[in-house]
Amino acid sequence: MAPTTTVHPGACPLDCPDTCAWQLTVTDGRAVALRGDPGHPFTRGALCGKVNRYLDAVNGPDRLTTPLLRVGPKGVGPVSYRPASWDEAVARVADGLRAGIDRHGPESVLPYYFAGTMGLVQGWTMGPRLFAHLGASRLRTTICTAAARAALASIYGRSVGFEPESVVEAKLIVLWGANLLSTNLHHWPFVAEARRRGAYVVTVDPLRTDTAARSDEHVAPLPGTDAALALGLMRHIRDLGAADTEWLAAHTTGWDRLQARLDEWPLDRAAAVCGLDVDVLRRLGERIATTRPTAIRVGLGLQRHAGAGQAVRAIAAIPLVTGDFRHPGGGVLVTTSGHHRIDTDRVARPADMPAPPARSINMSRLAAALTGEADPPVTSLVVFDANPAATVPDQNRLRQGLGCADLFTVVLEQRWTDTCDWADVVLPATMQPEHLDLHTSYGHHYATLNLPATVAPGQALPNTEIFRRIAAALGLEHPRLRDSDTDLARQLLDGSGVSYEELAEATYARATGVEVGTAPYAKGDFPTRDGRARLYDPQLTAQGVDPLVGYTPPAEAGDTELARRFPLALISPAGRYLMNSTFASQPWHLERTGPPRIHLHPDDAAARGLADGDTARVHNDRGEFLATVAVDDATRPGLAFTYKAYWARLSPGGSTVNAVTAVRDTDLGGGPTFHDTRVEVRAAPAQPA
Ligand SMILES: Nc1nc2c(c(=O)[nH]1)N[C@H]1C(S)=C(S)[C@@H](COP(=O)(O)OP(=O)(O)OC[C@H]3O[C@@H](n4cnc5c(=O)[nH]c(N)nc54)[C@H](O)[C@@H]3O)O[C@H]1N2
Ligand SMILES: Nc1nc2c(c(=O)[nH]1)N[C@H]1C(S)=C(S)[C@@H](COP(=O)(O)OP(=O)(O)OC[C@H]3O[C@@H](n4cnc5c(=O)[nH]c(N)nc54)[C@H](O)[C@@H]3O)O[C@H]1N2
Ligand code: SF4
Ligand SMILES: [Mo]
């Protein structure tokens, strides 16, 4: 018989601002090819390199296909587990959760989840709904964008900014701590188009990334000093008489106070703090002062520092001073999340469903929460869509917590990860071709529907179905815990202006009410109470934060004892062929990425007697990891970097960069400070392959 081939539209589920629409080819039930949707205005027919090989992960021999129960010690891997039926596994989950609840109440249960899938159905509704109804601890989902979200809520009212496709209209584009070619690839063609129309492109990044190298200019400040840079630039813009005082008066509050602060930030002070030549600041200030519209695309890397909230506020203040929001393509954009009309919380915690009040636990502090910080203690942890053993700070402390005999851990996963090593129960989950989901985006304005196209391997089930079964095993009978995936998608779309039928027909639709080529804040109208953007926000005082836009230095910098003992600053940004830890076990992706490396400036390598290819121990008081030395002049003296999210179990020495990162909150939002880390690097014996 001839093979049957069908093509199914869907969405890339990964934690990436681009949320591509894809077309999946299925032959005789097997997913065989994947390509970007040529009609989608942001995807434009191409996926990225790493997702061109997504089907390796879907069809891989390493998929989990059956529930697994722990029968041996924690922390040693799959040898400690035996297969079980769904009924037995789910009963074991219910028993484990109940044992903790009987001793310490429902808040002893902590769901831990993040954006392994950005899908709202599988990721963000049924799981949180079940745990809210149970009265479990709420998870504060801070690991990625919390500082930026809090900063944007303060200054603009919500996470809003310029419309990304309209950047073609900009005449100056500043890519600020944003490595588009690795992490926001589909925004780059719009930048390139603006450039063809005459725009000048500046990248502000401590590293000479590919994006920086392909820009017209690269400005490389010391990490964590962006607020000082922004203040210096605003000072210069004002001194040049380029502040849009009319627009400032009509649409902002706090300009007088900010002016007084700018008096404290002459260019030479800002340049000294940032480790930059004063002429670099002067030229950039002049360029911004004289170019309308200027678009500032802000990445997330710069908000992984102690002063992150102030950094994002200070950058977000620049277009308020220049009046850039008047123009299509002008202003700042950090994330488009605040434009989408889908209200996930409303579906996760429906009004007609009781959810007892419960404490919140900050996910970025998981290592601390599991080792004494939480009272009552966390006695059960249910992990889905995340791999915290590889991705949260203070890995050694986290392992102490995960290894505790009286912690009951459940992990829903597609393949065996670092986190599975610590589980009592591992439950096999479906991947994107196998389940229904609905996506918004944090980099554009479209919603996308993903319909199931293939059958899952073995007994793998969608997260939603696993939670429905756990709810039943716990004896929870609320009908909302039996809603189907389609019900959840419909509930999410309710009131969004886009219907399920429309998406089922077209796959994607513009879903924010902001049109391409428009300037949504030209006349102010920010989503604050009075429609004005806030350069001064008195509400911040209660949180111990300076209400005025200002500068908070990095925590692990300066002329301190710590900085003398650990003289290198270390950042760990995103690697091009990885997606957090999601592909870090896939042969194709690992081969392109290479082993964990520590990139050192030639001066720093020479000072330590290290050469390319040497094995080195990267360490501080919290821990260490092993890495291959890469001597690299893409960085500056005193600044080392490595890519995030390798797996510990596949790394030499058995730990990753997160063995040296700290549990510490950003000034705003309670985010993590991955890039605010100091280390020393020393030669280590070569490791067997
Ligand atoms: N290929 C790939 N794509 C990804 C991911 C991935 O792992 N791989 N991860 C996804 C996720 S979860 C996220 S959150 C995004 C993150 O993507 P980005 O927002 O791009 O974040 P990072 O890669 O952490 O950092 C971006 C850049 O900021 C720079 N940087 C670090 N500290 C500072 C600073 O203090 N100031 C300035 N100006 N720049 C600084 C880094 O050198 C880096 O080049 O990407 C998503 N896309
Ligand atoms: N040192 C350092 N650490 C970092 C960062 C950094 O810059 N530096 N960046 C941080 C950032 S920005 C982020 S967002 C976090 C991300 O960290 P995590 O949220 O832990 O993300 P991933 O490592 O991608 O793990 C996602 C997991 O979800 C699983 N998954 C995907 N889809 C599904 C599904 O439908 N069902 C189930 N059950 N599982 C699924 C995947 O198999 C994968 O193992 O890492 C943070 N860690
Ligand atoms: S990871 Fe990002 S760029 Fe790659 S296919 Fe997915 S959404 Fe598109
Ligand atoms: Mo992230």
PDB file of N, CA, C and O and ligand atoms in Angstrom, residues 15-16 114-115 118 143-145 300 303-304 442 579-580 644 674, ligand 4:
ATOM      1  N   ASP A  15      10.551  27.837  24.692  1.00  0.00           N
ATOM      2  CA  ASP A  15      10.605  29.116  25.405  1.00  0.00           C
ATOM      3  C   ASP A  15      11.438  30.102  24.608  1.00  0.00           C
ATOM      4  O   ASP A  15      12.587  30.368  24.917  1.00  0.00           O
ATOM      5  N   CYS A  16      10.826  30.639  23.584  1.00  0.00           N
ATOM      6  CA  CYS A  16      11.519  31.507  22.634  1.00  0.00           C
ATOM      7  C   CYS A  16      10.525  32.584  22.235  1.00  0.00           C
ATOM      8  O   CYS A  16       9.349  32.287  22.027  1.00  0.00           O
ATOM      9  N   PHE A 114       7.781  25.427  34.499  1.00  0.00           N
ATOM     10  CA  PHE A 114       8.083  26.646  33.762  1.00  0.00           C
ATOM     11  C   PHE A 114       7.802  26.446  32.287  1.00  0.00           C
ATOM     12  O   PHE A 114       6.847  25.748  31.951  1.00  0.00           O
ATOM     13  N   ALA A 115       8.615  27.011  31.435  1.00  0.00           N
ATOM     14  CA  ALA A 115       8.238  27.126  30.028  1.00  0.00           C
ATOM     15  C   ALA A 115       8.877  26.060  29.140  1.00  0.00           C
ATOM     16  O   ALA A 115       9.163  26.324  27.979  1.00  0.00           O
ATOM     17  N   MET A 118       5.675  26.459  26.172  1.00  0.00           N
ATOM     18  CA  MET A 118       4.987  27.735  26.375  1.00  0.00           C
ATOM     19  C   MET A 118       3.482  27.553  26.185  1.00  0.00           C
ATOM     20  O   MET A 118       2.725  28.505  26.336  1.00  0.00           O
ATOM     21  N   ILE A 143      11.779  32.725  37.266  1.00  0.00           N
ATOM     22  CA  ILE A 143      13.131  32.317  36.854  1.00  0.00           C
ATOM     23  C   ILE A 143      13.650  33.068  35.628  1.00  0.00           C
ATOM     24  O   ILE A 143      14.840  33.174  35.410  1.00  0.00           O
ATOM     25  N   CYS A 144      12.745  33.620  34.834  1.00  0.00           N
ATOM     26  CA  CYS A 144      13.183  34.188  33.553  1.00  0.00           C
ATOM     27  C   CYS A 144      13.025  35.701  33.480  1.00  0.00           C
ATOM     28  O   CYS A 144      13.986  36.410  33.270  1.00  0.00           O
ATOM     29  N   THR A 145      11.807  36.197  33.650  1.00  0.00           N
ATOM     30  CA  THR A 145      11.530  37.602  33.317  1.00  0.00           C
ATOM     31  C   THR A 145      10.972  38.426  34.478  1.00  0.00           C
ATOM     32  O   THR A 145      10.448  39.513  34.256  1.00  0.00           O
ATOM     33  N   LEU A 300      16.807  39.725  27.719  1.00  0.00           N
ATOM     34  CA  LEU A 300      16.551  39.355  29.110  1.00  0.00           C
ATOM     35  C   LEU A 300      17.833  39.151  29.895  1.00  0.00           C
ATOM     36  O   LEU A 300      17.822  39.106  31.120  1.00  0.00           O
ATOM     37  N   GLN A 303      18.767  41.494  32.753  1.00  0.00           N
ATOM     38  CA  GLN A 303      18.000  41.505  34.001  1.00  0.00           C
ATOM     39  C   GLN A 303      18.278  40.240  34.832  1.00  0.00           C
ATOM     40  O   GLN A 303      17.476  39.839  35.656  1.00  0.00           O
ATOM     41  N   ARG A 304      19.446  39.644  34.624  1.00  0.00           N
ATOM     42  CA  ARG A 304      19.872  38.556  35.512  1.00  0.00           C
ATOM     43  C   ARG A 304      20.997  39.050  36.430  1.00  0.00           C
ATOM     44  O   ARG A 304      21.970  38.368  36.683  1.00  0.00           O
ATOM     45  N   TYR A 442       5.912  35.937  23.402  1.00  0.00           N
ATOM     46  CA  TYR A 442       6.488  37.108  24.056  1.00  0.00           C
ATOM     47  C   TYR A 442       7.367  37.936  23.115  1.00  0.00           C
ATOM     48  O   TYR A 442       8.052  38.844  23.539  1.00  0.00           O
ATOM     49  N   MET A 579      18.279  25.006  23.903  1.00  0.00           N
ATOM     50  CA  MET A 579      17.114  25.784  24.311  1.00  0.00           C
ATOM     51  C   MET A 579      16.975  25.502  25.794  1.00  0.00           C
ATOM     52  O   MET A 579      16.436  24.472  26.163  1.00  0.00           O
ATOM     53  N   ASN A 580      17.548  26.358  26.616  1.00  0.00           N
ATOM     54  CA  ASN A 580      17.738  25.979  28.006  1.00  0.00           C
ATOM     55  C   ASN A 580      18.303  24.568  28.016  1.00  0.00           C
ATOM     56  O   ASN A 580      19.161  24.253  27.206  1.00  0.00           O
ATOM     57  N   LYS A 644      24.589  28.511  29.105  1.00  0.00           N
ATOM     58  CA  LYS A 644      23.746  27.945  30.151  1.00  0.00           C
ATOM     59  C   LYS A 644      23.220  26.571  29.765  1.00  0.00           C
ATOM     60  O   LYS A 644      23.163  26.220  28.579  1.00  0.00           O
ATOM     61  N   PHE A 674      21.610  35.097  37.721  1.00  0.00           N
ATOM     62  CA  PHE A 674      22.580  34.168  37.120  1.00  0.00           C
ATOM     63  C   PHE A 674      23.855  34.866  36.634  1.00  0.00           C
ATOM     64  O   PHE A 674      24.947  34.337  36.752  1.00  0.00           O
TER      65      PHE A 674
HETATM   66 MO    MO B   4      14.019  32.228  29.982  1.00  0.00          MO
END
